[in-house]
mmCIF file of C-alpha atoms and ligand atoms in Angstrom:
data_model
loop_
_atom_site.group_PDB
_atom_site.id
_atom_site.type_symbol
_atom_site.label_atom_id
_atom_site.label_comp_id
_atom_site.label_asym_id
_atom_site.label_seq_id
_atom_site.Cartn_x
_atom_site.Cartn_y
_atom_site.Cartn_z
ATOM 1 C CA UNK A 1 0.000 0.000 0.000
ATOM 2 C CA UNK A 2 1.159 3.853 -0.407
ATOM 3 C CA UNK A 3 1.679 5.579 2.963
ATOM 4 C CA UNK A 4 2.072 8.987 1.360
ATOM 5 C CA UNK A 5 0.058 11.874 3.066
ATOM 6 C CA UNK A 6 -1.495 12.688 -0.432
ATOM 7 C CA UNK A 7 -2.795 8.776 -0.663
ATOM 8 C CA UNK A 8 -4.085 9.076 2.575
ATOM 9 C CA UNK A 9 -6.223 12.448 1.945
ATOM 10 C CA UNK A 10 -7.467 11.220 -0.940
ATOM 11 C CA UNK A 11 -8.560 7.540 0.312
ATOM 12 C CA UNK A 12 -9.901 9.452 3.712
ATOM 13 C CA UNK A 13 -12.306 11.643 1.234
ATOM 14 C CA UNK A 14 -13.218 8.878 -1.350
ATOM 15 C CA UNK A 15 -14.295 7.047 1.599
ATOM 16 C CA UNK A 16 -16.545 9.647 3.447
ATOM 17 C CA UNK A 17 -18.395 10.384 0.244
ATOM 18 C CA UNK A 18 -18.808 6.743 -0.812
ATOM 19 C CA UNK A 19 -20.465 6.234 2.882
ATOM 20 C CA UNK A 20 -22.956 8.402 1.840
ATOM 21 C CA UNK A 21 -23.520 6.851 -1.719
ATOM 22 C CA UNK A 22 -23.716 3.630 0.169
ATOM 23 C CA UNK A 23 -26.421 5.030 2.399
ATOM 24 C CA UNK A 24 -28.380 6.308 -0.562
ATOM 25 C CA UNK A 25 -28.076 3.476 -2.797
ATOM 26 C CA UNK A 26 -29.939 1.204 -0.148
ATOM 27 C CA UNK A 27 -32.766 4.120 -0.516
ATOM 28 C CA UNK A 28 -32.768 4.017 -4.162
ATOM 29 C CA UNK A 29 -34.419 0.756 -3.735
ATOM 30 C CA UNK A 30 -37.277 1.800 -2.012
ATOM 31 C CA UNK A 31 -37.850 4.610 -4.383
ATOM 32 C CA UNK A 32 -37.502 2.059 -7.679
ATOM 33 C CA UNK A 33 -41.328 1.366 -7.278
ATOM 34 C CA UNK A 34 -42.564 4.914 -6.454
ATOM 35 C CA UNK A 35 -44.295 6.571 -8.922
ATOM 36 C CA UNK A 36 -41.656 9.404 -9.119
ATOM 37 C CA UNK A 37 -38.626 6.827 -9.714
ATOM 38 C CA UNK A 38 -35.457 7.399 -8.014
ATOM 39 C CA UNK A 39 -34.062 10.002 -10.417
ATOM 40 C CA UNK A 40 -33.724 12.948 -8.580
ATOM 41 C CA UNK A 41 -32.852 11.429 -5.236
ATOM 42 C CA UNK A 42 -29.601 10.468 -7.341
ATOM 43 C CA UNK A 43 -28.705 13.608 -8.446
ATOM 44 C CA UNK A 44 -28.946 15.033 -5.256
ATOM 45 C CA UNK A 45 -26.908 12.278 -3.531
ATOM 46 C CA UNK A 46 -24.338 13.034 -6.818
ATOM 47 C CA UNK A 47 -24.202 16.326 -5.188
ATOM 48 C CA UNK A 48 -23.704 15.333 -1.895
ATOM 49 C CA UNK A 49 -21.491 13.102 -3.072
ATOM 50 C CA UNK A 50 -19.372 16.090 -4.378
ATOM 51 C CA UNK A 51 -19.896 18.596 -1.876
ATOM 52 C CA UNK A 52 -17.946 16.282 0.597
ATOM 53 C CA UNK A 53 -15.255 15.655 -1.676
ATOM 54 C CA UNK A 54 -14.976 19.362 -2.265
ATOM 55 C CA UNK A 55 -14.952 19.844 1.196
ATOM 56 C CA UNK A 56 -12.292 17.751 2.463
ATOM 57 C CA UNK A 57 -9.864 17.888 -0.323
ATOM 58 C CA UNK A 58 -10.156 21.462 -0.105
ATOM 59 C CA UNK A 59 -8.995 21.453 3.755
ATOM 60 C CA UNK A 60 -6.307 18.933 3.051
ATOM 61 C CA UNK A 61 -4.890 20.773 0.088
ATOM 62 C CA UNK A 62 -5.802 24.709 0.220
ATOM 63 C CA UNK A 63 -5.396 26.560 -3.027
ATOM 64 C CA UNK A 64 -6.009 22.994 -5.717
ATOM 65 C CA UNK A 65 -8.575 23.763 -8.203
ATOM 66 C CA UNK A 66 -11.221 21.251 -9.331
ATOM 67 C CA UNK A 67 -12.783 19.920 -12.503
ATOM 68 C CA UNK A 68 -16.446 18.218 -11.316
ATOM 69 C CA UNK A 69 -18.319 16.385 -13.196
ATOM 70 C CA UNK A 70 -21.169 18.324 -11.820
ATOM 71 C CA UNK A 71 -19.856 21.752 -10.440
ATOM 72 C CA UNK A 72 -17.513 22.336 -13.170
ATOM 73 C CA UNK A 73 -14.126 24.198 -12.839
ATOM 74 C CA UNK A 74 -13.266 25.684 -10.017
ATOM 75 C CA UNK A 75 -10.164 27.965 -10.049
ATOM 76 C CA UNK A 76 -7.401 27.421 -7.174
ATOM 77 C CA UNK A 77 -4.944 29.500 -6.092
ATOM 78 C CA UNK A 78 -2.252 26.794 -6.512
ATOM 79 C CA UNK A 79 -2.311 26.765 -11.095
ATOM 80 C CA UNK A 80 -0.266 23.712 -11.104
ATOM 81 C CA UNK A 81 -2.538 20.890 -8.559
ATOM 82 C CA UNK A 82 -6.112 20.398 -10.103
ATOM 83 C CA UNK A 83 -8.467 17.512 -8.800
ATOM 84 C CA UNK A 84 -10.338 15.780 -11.124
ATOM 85 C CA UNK A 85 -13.485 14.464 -9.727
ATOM 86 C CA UNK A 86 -16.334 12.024 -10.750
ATOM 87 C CA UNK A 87 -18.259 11.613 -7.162
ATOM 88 C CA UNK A 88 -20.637 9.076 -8.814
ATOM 89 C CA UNK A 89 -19.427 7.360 -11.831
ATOM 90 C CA UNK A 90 -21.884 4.689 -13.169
ATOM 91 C CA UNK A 91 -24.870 7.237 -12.131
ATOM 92 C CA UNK A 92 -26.926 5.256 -14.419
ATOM 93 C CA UNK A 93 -26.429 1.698 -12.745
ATOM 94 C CA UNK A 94 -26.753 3.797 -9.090
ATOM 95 C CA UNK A 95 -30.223 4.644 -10.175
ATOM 96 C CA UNK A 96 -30.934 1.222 -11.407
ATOM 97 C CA UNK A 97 -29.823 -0.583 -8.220
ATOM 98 C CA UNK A 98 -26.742 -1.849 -9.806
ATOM 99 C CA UNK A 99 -24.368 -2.242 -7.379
ATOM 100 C CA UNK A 100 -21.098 -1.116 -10.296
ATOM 101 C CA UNK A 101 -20.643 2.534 -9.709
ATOM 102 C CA UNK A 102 -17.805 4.586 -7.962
ATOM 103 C CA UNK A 103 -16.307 7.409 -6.486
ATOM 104 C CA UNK A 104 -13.325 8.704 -8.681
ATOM 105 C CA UNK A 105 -10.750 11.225 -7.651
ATOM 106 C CA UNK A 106 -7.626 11.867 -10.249
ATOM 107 C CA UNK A 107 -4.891 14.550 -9.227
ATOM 108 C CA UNK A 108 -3.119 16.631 -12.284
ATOM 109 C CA UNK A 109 0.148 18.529 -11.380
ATOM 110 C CA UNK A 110 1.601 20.574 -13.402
ATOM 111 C CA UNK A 111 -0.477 19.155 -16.452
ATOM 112 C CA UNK A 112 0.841 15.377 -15.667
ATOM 113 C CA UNK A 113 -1.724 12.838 -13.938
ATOM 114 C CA UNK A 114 -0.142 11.921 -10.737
ATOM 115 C CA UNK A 115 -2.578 9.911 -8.700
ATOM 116 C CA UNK A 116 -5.725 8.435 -8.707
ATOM 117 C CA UNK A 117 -8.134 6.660 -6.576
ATOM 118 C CA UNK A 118 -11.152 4.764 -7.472
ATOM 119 C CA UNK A 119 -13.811 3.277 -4.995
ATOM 120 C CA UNK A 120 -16.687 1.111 -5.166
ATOM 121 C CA UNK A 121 -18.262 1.084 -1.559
ATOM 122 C CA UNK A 122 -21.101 -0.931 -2.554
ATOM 123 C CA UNK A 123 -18.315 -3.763 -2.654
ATOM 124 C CA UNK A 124 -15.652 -1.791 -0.632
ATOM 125 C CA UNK A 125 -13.124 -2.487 -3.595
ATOM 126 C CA UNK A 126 -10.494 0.722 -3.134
ATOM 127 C CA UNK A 127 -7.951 0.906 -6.299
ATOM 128 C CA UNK A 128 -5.365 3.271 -6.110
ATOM 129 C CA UNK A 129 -2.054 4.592 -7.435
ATOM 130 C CA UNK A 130 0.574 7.121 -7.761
ATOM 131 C CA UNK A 131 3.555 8.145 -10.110
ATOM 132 C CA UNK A 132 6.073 6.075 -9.753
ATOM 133 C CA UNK A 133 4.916 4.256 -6.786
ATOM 134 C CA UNK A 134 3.257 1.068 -8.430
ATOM 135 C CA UNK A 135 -1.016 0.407 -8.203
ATOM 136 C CA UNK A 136 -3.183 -1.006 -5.118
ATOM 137 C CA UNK A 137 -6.439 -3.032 -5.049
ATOM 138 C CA UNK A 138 -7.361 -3.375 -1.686
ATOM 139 C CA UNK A 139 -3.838 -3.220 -0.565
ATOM 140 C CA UNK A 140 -2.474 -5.619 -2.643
ATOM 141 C CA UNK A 141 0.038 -5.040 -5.449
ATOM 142 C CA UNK A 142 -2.088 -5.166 -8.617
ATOM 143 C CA UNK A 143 -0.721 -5.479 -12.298
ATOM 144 C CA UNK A 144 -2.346 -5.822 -15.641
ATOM 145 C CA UNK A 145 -2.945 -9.235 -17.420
ATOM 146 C CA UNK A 146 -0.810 -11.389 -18.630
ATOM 147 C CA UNK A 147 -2.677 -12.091 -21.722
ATOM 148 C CA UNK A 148 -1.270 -11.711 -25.212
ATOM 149 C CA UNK A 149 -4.431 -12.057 -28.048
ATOM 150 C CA UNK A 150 -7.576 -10.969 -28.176
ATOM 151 C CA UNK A 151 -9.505 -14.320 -28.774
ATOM 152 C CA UNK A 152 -8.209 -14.924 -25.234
ATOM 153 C CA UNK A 153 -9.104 -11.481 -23.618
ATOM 154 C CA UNK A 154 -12.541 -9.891 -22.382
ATOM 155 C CA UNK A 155 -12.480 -6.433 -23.475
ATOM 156 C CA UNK A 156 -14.175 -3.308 -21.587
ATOM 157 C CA UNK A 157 -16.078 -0.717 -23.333
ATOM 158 C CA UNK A 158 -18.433 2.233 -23.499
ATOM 159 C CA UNK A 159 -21.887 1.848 -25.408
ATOM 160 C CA UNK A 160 -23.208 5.543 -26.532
ATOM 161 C CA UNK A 161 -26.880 6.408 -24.662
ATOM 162 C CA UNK A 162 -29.502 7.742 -26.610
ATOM 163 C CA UNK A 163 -28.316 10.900 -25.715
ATOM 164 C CA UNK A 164 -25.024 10.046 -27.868
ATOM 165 C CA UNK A 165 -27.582 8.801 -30.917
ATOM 166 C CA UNK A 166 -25.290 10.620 -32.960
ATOM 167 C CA UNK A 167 -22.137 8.025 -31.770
ATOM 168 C CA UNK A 168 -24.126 5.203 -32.568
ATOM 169 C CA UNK A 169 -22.884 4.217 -36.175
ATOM 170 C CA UNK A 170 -19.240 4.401 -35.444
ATOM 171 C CA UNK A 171 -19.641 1.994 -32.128
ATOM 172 C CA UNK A 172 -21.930 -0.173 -33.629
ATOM 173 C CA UNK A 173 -18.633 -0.563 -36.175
ATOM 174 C CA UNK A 174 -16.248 -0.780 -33.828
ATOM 175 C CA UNK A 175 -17.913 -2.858 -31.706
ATOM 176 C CA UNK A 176 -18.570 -5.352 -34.582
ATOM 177 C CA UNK A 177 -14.737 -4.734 -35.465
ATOM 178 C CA UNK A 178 -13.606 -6.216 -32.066
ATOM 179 C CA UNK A 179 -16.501 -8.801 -31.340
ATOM 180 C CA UNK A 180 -14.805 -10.871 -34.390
ATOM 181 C CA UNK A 181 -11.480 -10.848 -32.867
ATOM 182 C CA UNK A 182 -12.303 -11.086 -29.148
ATOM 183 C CA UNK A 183 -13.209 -13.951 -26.663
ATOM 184 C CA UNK A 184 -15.985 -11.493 -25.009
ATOM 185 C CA UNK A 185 -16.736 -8.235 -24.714
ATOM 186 C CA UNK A 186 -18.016 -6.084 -21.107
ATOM 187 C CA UNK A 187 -20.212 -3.257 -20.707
ATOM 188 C CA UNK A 188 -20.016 -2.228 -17.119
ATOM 189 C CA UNK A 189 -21.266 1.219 -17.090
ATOM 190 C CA UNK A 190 -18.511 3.415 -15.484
ATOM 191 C CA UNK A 191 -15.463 4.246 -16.793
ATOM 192 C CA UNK A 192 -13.297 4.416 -13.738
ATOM 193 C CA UNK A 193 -14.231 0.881 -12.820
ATOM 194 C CA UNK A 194 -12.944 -0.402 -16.697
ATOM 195 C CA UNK A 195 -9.961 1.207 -16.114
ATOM 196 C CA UNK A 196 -9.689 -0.115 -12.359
ATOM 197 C CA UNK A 197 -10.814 -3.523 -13.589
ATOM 198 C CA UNK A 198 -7.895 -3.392 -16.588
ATOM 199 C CA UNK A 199 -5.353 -2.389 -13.730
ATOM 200 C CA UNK A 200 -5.816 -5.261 -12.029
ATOM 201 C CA UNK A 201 -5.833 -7.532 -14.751
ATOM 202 C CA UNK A 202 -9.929 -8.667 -14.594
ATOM 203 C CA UNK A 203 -10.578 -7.506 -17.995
ATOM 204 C CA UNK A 204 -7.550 -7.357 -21.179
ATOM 205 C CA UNK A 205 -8.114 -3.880 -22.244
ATOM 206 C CA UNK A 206 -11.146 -1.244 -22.992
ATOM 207 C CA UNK A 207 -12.108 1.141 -25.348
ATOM 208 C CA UNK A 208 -14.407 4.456 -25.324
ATOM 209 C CA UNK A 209 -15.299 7.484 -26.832
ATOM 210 C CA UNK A 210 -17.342 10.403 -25.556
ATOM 211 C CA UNK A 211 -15.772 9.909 -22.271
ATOM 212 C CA UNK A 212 -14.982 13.248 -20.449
ATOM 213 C CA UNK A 213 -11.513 13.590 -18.055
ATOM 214 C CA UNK A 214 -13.490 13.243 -14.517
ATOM 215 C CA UNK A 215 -14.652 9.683 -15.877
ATOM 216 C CA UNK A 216 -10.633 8.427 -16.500
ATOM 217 C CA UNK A 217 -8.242 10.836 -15.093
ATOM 218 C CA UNK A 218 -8.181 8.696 -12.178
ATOM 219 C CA UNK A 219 -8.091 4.770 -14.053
ATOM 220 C CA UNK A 220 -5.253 6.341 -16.370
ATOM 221 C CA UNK A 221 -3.026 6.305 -13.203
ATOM 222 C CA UNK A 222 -4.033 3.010 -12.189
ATOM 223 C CA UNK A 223 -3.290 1.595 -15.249
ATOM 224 C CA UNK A 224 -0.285 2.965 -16.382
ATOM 225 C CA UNK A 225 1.200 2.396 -12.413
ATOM 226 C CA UNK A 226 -0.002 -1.520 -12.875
ATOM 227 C CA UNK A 227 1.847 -1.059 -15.733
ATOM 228 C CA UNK A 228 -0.287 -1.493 -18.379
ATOM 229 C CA UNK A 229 -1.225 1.265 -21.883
ATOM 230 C CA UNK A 230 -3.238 4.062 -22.151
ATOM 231 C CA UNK A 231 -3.759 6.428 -24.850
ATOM 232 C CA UNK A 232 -6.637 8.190 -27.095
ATOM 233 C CA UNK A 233 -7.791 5.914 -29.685
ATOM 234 C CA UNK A 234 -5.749 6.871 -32.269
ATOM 235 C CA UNK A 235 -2.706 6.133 -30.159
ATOM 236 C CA UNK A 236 -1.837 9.679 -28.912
ATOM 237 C CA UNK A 237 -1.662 11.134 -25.368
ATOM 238 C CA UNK A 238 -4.569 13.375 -25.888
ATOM 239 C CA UNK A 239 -7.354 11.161 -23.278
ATOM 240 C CA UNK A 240 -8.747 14.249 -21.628
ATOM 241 C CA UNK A 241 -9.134 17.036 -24.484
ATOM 242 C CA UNK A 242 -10.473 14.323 -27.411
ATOM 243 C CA UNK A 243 -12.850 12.795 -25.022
ATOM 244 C CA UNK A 244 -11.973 9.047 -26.269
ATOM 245 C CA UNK A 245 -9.854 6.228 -24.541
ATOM 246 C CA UNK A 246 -7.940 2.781 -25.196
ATOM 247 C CA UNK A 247 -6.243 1.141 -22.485
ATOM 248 C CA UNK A 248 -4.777 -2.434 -21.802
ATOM 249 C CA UNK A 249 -1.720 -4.658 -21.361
ATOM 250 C CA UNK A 250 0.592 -3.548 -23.662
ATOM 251 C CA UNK A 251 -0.304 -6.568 -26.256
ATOM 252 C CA UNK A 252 -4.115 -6.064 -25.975
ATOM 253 C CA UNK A 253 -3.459 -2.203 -26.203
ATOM 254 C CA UNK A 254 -1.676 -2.570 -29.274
ATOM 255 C CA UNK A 255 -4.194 -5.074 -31.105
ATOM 256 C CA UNK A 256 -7.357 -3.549 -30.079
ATOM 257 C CA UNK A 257 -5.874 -0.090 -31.562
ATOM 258 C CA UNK A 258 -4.957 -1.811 -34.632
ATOM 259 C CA UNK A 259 -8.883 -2.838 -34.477
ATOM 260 C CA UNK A 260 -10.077 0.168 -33.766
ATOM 261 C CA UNK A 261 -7.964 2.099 -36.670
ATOM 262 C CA UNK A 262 -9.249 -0.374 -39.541
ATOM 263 C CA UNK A 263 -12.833 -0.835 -38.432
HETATM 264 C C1 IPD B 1 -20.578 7.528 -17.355
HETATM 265 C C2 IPD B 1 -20.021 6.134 -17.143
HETATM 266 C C3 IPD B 1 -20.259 5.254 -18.331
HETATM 267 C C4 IPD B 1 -19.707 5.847 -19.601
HETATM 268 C C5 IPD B 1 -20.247 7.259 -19.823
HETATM 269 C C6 IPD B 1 -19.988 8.130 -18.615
HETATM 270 P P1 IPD B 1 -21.308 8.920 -15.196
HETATM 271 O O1 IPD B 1 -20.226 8.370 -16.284
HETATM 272 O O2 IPD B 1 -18.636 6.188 -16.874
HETATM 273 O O3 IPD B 1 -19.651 3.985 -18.182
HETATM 274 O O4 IPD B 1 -20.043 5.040 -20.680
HETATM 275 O O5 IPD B 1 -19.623 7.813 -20.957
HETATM 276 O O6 IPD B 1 -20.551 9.391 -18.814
HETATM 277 O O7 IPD B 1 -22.242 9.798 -15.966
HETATM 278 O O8 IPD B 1 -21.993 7.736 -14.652
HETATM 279 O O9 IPD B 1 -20.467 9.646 -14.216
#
């Protein structure tokens, strides 16, 4: 495990807000079969959610500034530390009662990702990493797979909402594009998790676009610490501004780009 007084802000914070996720998930199935549905009880425990991170990363490190998935950008005195913060990612399975959502915090110093920390506290799974200093799933040492073709891998990836109707097309080829090479495909509905999930070597590698940075700034830590690939899906280092993703061991990184680029 890291002992460094950043990892242990950062786990203290992801852990407060998640115990109040954890708390509202058990109400969001109580409110399934109301008339009303649970939708805005989960954007207001998404706020909450925030508000606490806010709150206690701002006491722990005066002067940061933030990117929120719902508050936006917040401007610190310190230009070179900004947080980058998903306090509910998988919002959609939260409001369905799927337990595969999580709290994501990702640090940026002086434009280089230097930490991040992913939780689940519906299943308590904490993944976390800094630069330099290796990747941790529940205190344990994690590393990517050891797997070297796609036929043998289970890939991760990101299926467009209606909302995205105009994404549709190009997935639908992509997706076709892998499914012929691949053993099986995932969909687990937040981002940080695939990445988490590809830094500990549960799934081979994952691909998305129309992702935005407080989804992965977080998982691109993890993975590259556990010593795996990530990069845009064209193969460049531009994640966060082109809003698309492709991560994985460095074997399945390599193949499923070469998928990706002739689909
Ligand atoms: C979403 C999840 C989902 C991904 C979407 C994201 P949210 O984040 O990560 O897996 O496919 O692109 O927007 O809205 O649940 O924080």
């Amino acid at each position: 495990m890291i002992r460094s007084a950043l990892m242990n802000v950062m786990t203290a914070a992801v852990i407060k807000a998640g115990r109040g996720l954890k708390r509202d998930f058990g109400e969001v199935e109580n409110l399934q079969v109301s008339v009303k549905g649970p939708g805005d009880f989960v954007t207001a425990a998404d706020k909450r959610a925030e508000k606490t991170l806010f709150e206690e990363l701002s006491r722990a490190r005066p002067g940061y500034g933030f990117l929120m998935e719902e508050g936006g950008a917040v401007e610190g005195s310190d230009k070179s530390h900004t947080w980058h913060i998903d306090p509910l990612d998988g919002t959609s399975n939260f409001l369905h009662g799927i337990p595969i959502f999580a709290v994501s915090v990702g640090l940026e110093r002086e434009g280089q990702l230097v930490a991040g920390v992913v939780y689940n506290p519906a299943s308590d799974e904490m993944f976390v990493a800094e630069k330099g200093q290796g990747a941790y799933f529940n205190n344990r040492r994690m590393r990517v797979s050891a797997r070297k073709t796609l036929p043998e891998s289970l890939v991760a990836c990101g299926i467009p909402p209606l909302a995205g109707i105009e994404r549709h097309a190009r997935f639908q080829t992509e997706l076709a594009a892998v499914m012929a090479k691949t053993g099986n495909i995932r969909r687990l509905g937040a981002a940080a998790l695939d990445l988490a999930f590809v830094a500990a070597g549960r799934c081979d590698g994952y691909w998305e676009r129309g992702i935005k940075p407080w989804d992965i700034a977080a998982g691109i830590v993890l993975v590259r610490e556990a010593g795996g690939f990530v990069t845009d899906v064209d193969g460049g280092s531009d994640m966060l501004s082109r809003n698309a993703i492709c991560a994985g061991n460095e074997a399945i990184h390599r193949q499923l780009l070469e998928t990706l680029r002739k689909a």
